[in-house]
């Protein structure tokens, strides 16, 4: 819901179809030059109408992260076949060996219009509430509107369902600091 409300804010305030990037606040990325280079690569796919996820190539079988399975290669990156929840150790080992899986870092990018269309299609119980938001009066989310939306991550609401997902391998360092 927080992401959907923010996208609606941008739609109302900007009236353009900018590309936005959604980044969790608990990640540590030290090599910002490589991160920016990866984001520029992802932007190429976002301009084509994909929602881009930045996958982290696994270096060991981690059971605390979700995984993303890729399929055919695109000009930049890959189409995404599916998202997989945190696996058991043996399954994680298979994922790492296959080379077709990436850790889901929860970093996403796309055009505002595409992201909102996917909310409308796959999370209508969130999308339908956005029309109640009027950012011309105040630059804040009306608490009653936000509280009426289901508590669900963008991963579950859209990313695991959409057919418009592409993956670009994150080239920089990455560390999920968690809580």
Short mmCIF file of C-alpha atoms in Angstrom, two decimals:
data_model
loop_
_atom_site.label_atom_id
_atom_site.label_comp_id
_atom_site.label_asym_id
_atom_site.label_seq_id
_atom_site.Cartn_x
_atom_site.Cartn_y
_atom_site.Cartn_z
CA UNK A 1 0.00 0.00 0.00
CA UNK A 2 2.77 2.50 0.80
CA UNK A 3 4.28 2.00 -2.66
CA UNK A 4 0.88 2.30 -4.38
CA UNK A 5 0.11 5.51 -2.48
CA UNK A 6 3.49 6.95 -3.45
CA UNK A 7 2.95 6.05 -7.10
CA UNK A 8 -0.44 7.75 -6.99
CA UNK A 9 1.21 10.81 -5.44
CA UNK A 10 3.70 10.96 -8.33
CA UNK A 11 0.89 10.44 -10.85
CA UNK A 12 -1.14 13.30 -9.41
CA UNK A 13 1.75 15.72 -8.88
CA UNK A 14 3.78 15.01 -11.97
CA UNK A 15 1.29 13.95 -14.63
CA UNK A 16 4.12 12.19 -16.41
CA UNK A 17 5.22 8.62 -16.83
CA UNK A 18 8.53 8.76 -15.04
CA UNK A 19 10.52 5.70 -14.12
CA UNK A 20 10.80 5.15 -10.38
CA UNK A 21 13.04 2.88 -8.34
CA UNK A 22 11.87 1.24 -5.12
CA UNK A 23 14.68 0.41 -2.70
CA UNK A 24 14.40 -1.06 0.82
CA UNK A 25 15.97 1.05 3.52
CA UNK A 26 17.86 -1.79 5.20
CA UNK A 27 20.38 -2.50 2.45
CA UNK A 28 24.04 -1.53 2.42
CA UNK A 29 25.60 -0.85 -0.98
CA UNK A 30 29.11 0.57 -0.85
CA UNK A 31 30.04 0.56 -4.54
CA UNK A 32 27.61 3.21 -5.67
CA UNK A 33 29.27 3.59 -9.09
CA UNK A 34 28.51 -0.04 -9.99
CA UNK A 35 25.04 0.26 -8.45
CA UNK A 36 24.29 3.29 -10.63
CA UNK A 37 25.60 1.44 -13.69
CA UNK A 38 23.26 -1.48 -12.94
CA UNK A 39 20.32 0.89 -12.47
CA UNK A 40 21.05 2.47 -15.87
CA UNK A 41 20.96 -1.02 -17.44
CA UNK A 42 17.64 -1.71 -15.74
CA UNK A 43 16.26 1.60 -16.95
CA UNK A 44 16.52 0.32 -20.53
CA UNK A 45 14.08 -2.47 -19.69
CA UNK A 46 11.80 -0.17 -17.71
CA UNK A 47 11.54 2.10 -20.75
CA UNK A 48 10.30 -0.95 -22.70
CA UNK A 49 7.47 -1.51 -20.19
CA UNK A 50 9.04 -4.08 -17.89
CA UNK A 51 9.03 -3.95 -14.13
CA UNK A 52 12.66 -4.59 -13.32
CA UNK A 53 13.97 -6.45 -10.32
CA UNK A 54 17.64 -6.35 -9.46
CA UNK A 55 18.72 -9.88 -8.61
CA UNK A 56 21.74 -10.80 -6.55
CA UNK A 57 23.74 -13.77 -7.83
CA UNK A 58 23.81 -16.22 -4.90
CA UNK A 59 27.23 -17.15 -3.58
CA UNK A 60 25.97 -19.84 -1.20
CA UNK A 61 22.65 -21.63 -0.46
CA UNK A 62 20.88 -19.06 1.71
CA UNK A 63 17.54 -20.09 3.21
CA UNK A 64 16.68 -16.64 4.56
CA UNK A 65 16.11 -15.00 1.14
CA UNK A 66 13.53 -15.49 -1.54
CA UNK A 67 14.79 -16.48 -4.99
CA UNK A 68 13.92 -15.44 -8.52
CA UNK A 69 14.11 -17.90 -11.42
CA UNK A 70 15.01 -16.46 -14.79
CA UNK A 71 14.13 -17.73 -18.23
CA UNK A 72 15.14 -16.38 -21.63
CA UNK A 73 17.72 -13.66 -21.96
CA UNK A 74 16.68 -10.19 -23.08
CA UNK A 75 18.86 -7.52 -24.67
CA UNK A 76 19.72 -6.59 -21.09
CA UNK A 77 18.98 -9.06 -18.32
CA UNK A 78 16.36 -11.81 -18.36
CA UNK A 79 12.65 -12.39 -18.31
CA UNK A 80 11.54 -13.70 -14.94
CA UNK A 81 9.87 -17.10 -14.79
CA UNK A 82 8.88 -17.06 -11.12
CA UNK A 83 9.54 -15.88 -7.60
CA UNK A 84 10.19 -18.57 -5.00
CA UNK A 85 9.80 -18.12 -1.26
CA UNK A 86 12.58 -18.93 1.14
CA UNK A 87 13.58 -22.53 0.37
CA UNK A 88 14.98 -25.26 2.58
CA UNK A 89 18.75 -25.81 2.44
CA UNK A 90 18.70 -28.65 -0.13
CA UNK A 91 16.48 -26.67 -2.49
CA UNK A 92 18.67 -23.58 -2.08
CA UNK A 93 21.70 -25.71 -2.99
CA UNK A 94 19.95 -26.81 -6.21
CA UNK A 95 19.08 -23.19 -7.04
CA UNK A 96 22.69 -22.07 -6.64
CA UNK A 97 24.02 -24.96 -8.74
CA UNK A 98 21.53 -24.34 -11.56
CA UNK A 99 22.71 -20.77 -12.20
CA UNK A 100 19.14 -19.76 -13.12
CA UNK A 101 18.23 -18.31 -9.73
CA UNK A 102 19.01 -15.02 -8.03
CA UNK A 103 18.34 -13.76 -4.55
CA UNK A 104 15.42 -11.38 -4.37
CA UNK A 105 16.84 -8.13 -3.00
CA UNK A 106 13.48 -6.36 -3.15
CA UNK A 107 14.77 -3.59 -5.42
CA UNK A 108 12.30 -2.78 -8.20
CA UNK A 109 12.03 -0.23 -11.01
CA UNK A 110 9.36 0.65 -13.55
CA UNK A 111 7.22 3.29 -15.16
CA UNK A 112 4.60 4.76 -12.87
CA UNK A 113 1.84 3.82 -15.32
CA UNK A 114 2.96 0.20 -15.62
CA UNK A 115 3.25 -0.25 -11.86
CA UNK A 116 -0.20 1.28 -11.31
CA UNK A 117 -1.72 -0.92 -14.04
CA UNK A 118 -0.30 -3.98 -12.34
CA UNK A 119 -1.75 -2.84 -9.01
CA UNK A 120 -5.12 -2.43 -10.76
CA UNK A 121 -4.87 -5.91 -12.25
CA UNK A 122 -3.41 -7.90 -9.36
CA UNK A 123 -4.21 -5.85 -6.25
CA UNK A 124 -7.56 -4.16 -6.96
CA UNK A 125 -8.31 -3.96 -3.23
CA UNK A 126 -5.36 -1.55 -2.97
CA UNK A 127 -5.77 0.18 -6.33
CA UNK A 128 -9.47 0.98 -5.83
CA UNK A 129 -8.64 2.96 -2.68
CA UNK A 130 -6.17 5.22 -4.50
CA UNK A 131 -9.02 7.26 -6.01
CA UNK A 132 -9.81 8.40 -2.47
CA UNK A 133 -6.44 10.14 -2.21
CA UNK A 134 -6.26 13.79 -3.19
CA UNK A 135 -2.74 15.13 -2.98
CA UNK A 136 -3.79 18.56 -4.27
CA UNK A 137 -5.06 19.37 -0.78
CA UNK A 138 -2.26 17.87 1.32
CA UNK A 139 0.97 16.03 0.69
CA UNK A 140 0.08 13.22 3.03
CA UNK A 141 -1.80 9.96 2.91
CA UNK A 142 -5.17 10.05 4.59
CA UNK A 143 -4.73 7.53 7.43
CA UNK A 144 -8.22 6.04 7.07
CA UNK A 145 -7.58 5.30 3.38
CA UNK A 146 -4.23 3.69 4.08
CA UNK A 147 -5.56 1.65 6.99
CA UNK A 148 -8.39 0.29 4.81
CA UNK A 149 -5.85 -1.31 2.45
CA UNK A 150 -4.64 -4.86 3.04
CA UNK A 151 -1.17 -5.26 4.51
CA UNK A 152 0.72 -7.00 1.71
CA UNK A 153 4.17 -6.58 0.19
CA UNK A 154 4.66 -5.57 -3.42
CA UNK A 155 6.29 -8.98 -3.91
CA UNK A 156 3.06 -10.81 -3.08
CA UNK A 157 0.70 -8.20 -4.52
CA UNK A 158 2.33 -7.78 -7.94
CA UNK A 159 5.79 -9.20 -8.53
CA UNK A 160 4.85 -12.87 -8.08
CA UNK A 161 1.87 -12.50 -10.44
CA UNK A 162 2.87 -10.09 -13.21
CA UNK A 163 4.11 -11.26 -16.59
CA UNK A 164 5.96 -7.96 -17.11
CA UNK A 165 8.89 -8.75 -14.81
CA UNK A 166 12.52 -8.67 -15.96
CA UNK A 167 15.69 -9.15 -13.96
CA UNK A 168 19.02 -7.37 -14.17
CA UNK A 169 21.87 -8.80 -12.14
CA UNK A 170 23.03 -6.38 -9.48
CA UNK A 171 26.70 -5.70 -10.26
CA UNK A 172 27.57 -3.90 -7.05
CA UNK A 173 28.11 -5.27 -3.58
CA UNK A 174 24.95 -5.80 -1.53
CA UNK A 175 24.21 -6.57 2.07
CA UNK A 176 20.75 -6.95 3.58
CA UNK A 177 21.24 -5.58 7.07
CA UNK A 178 17.74 -6.60 8.14
CA UNK A 179 16.53 -5.32 11.48
#
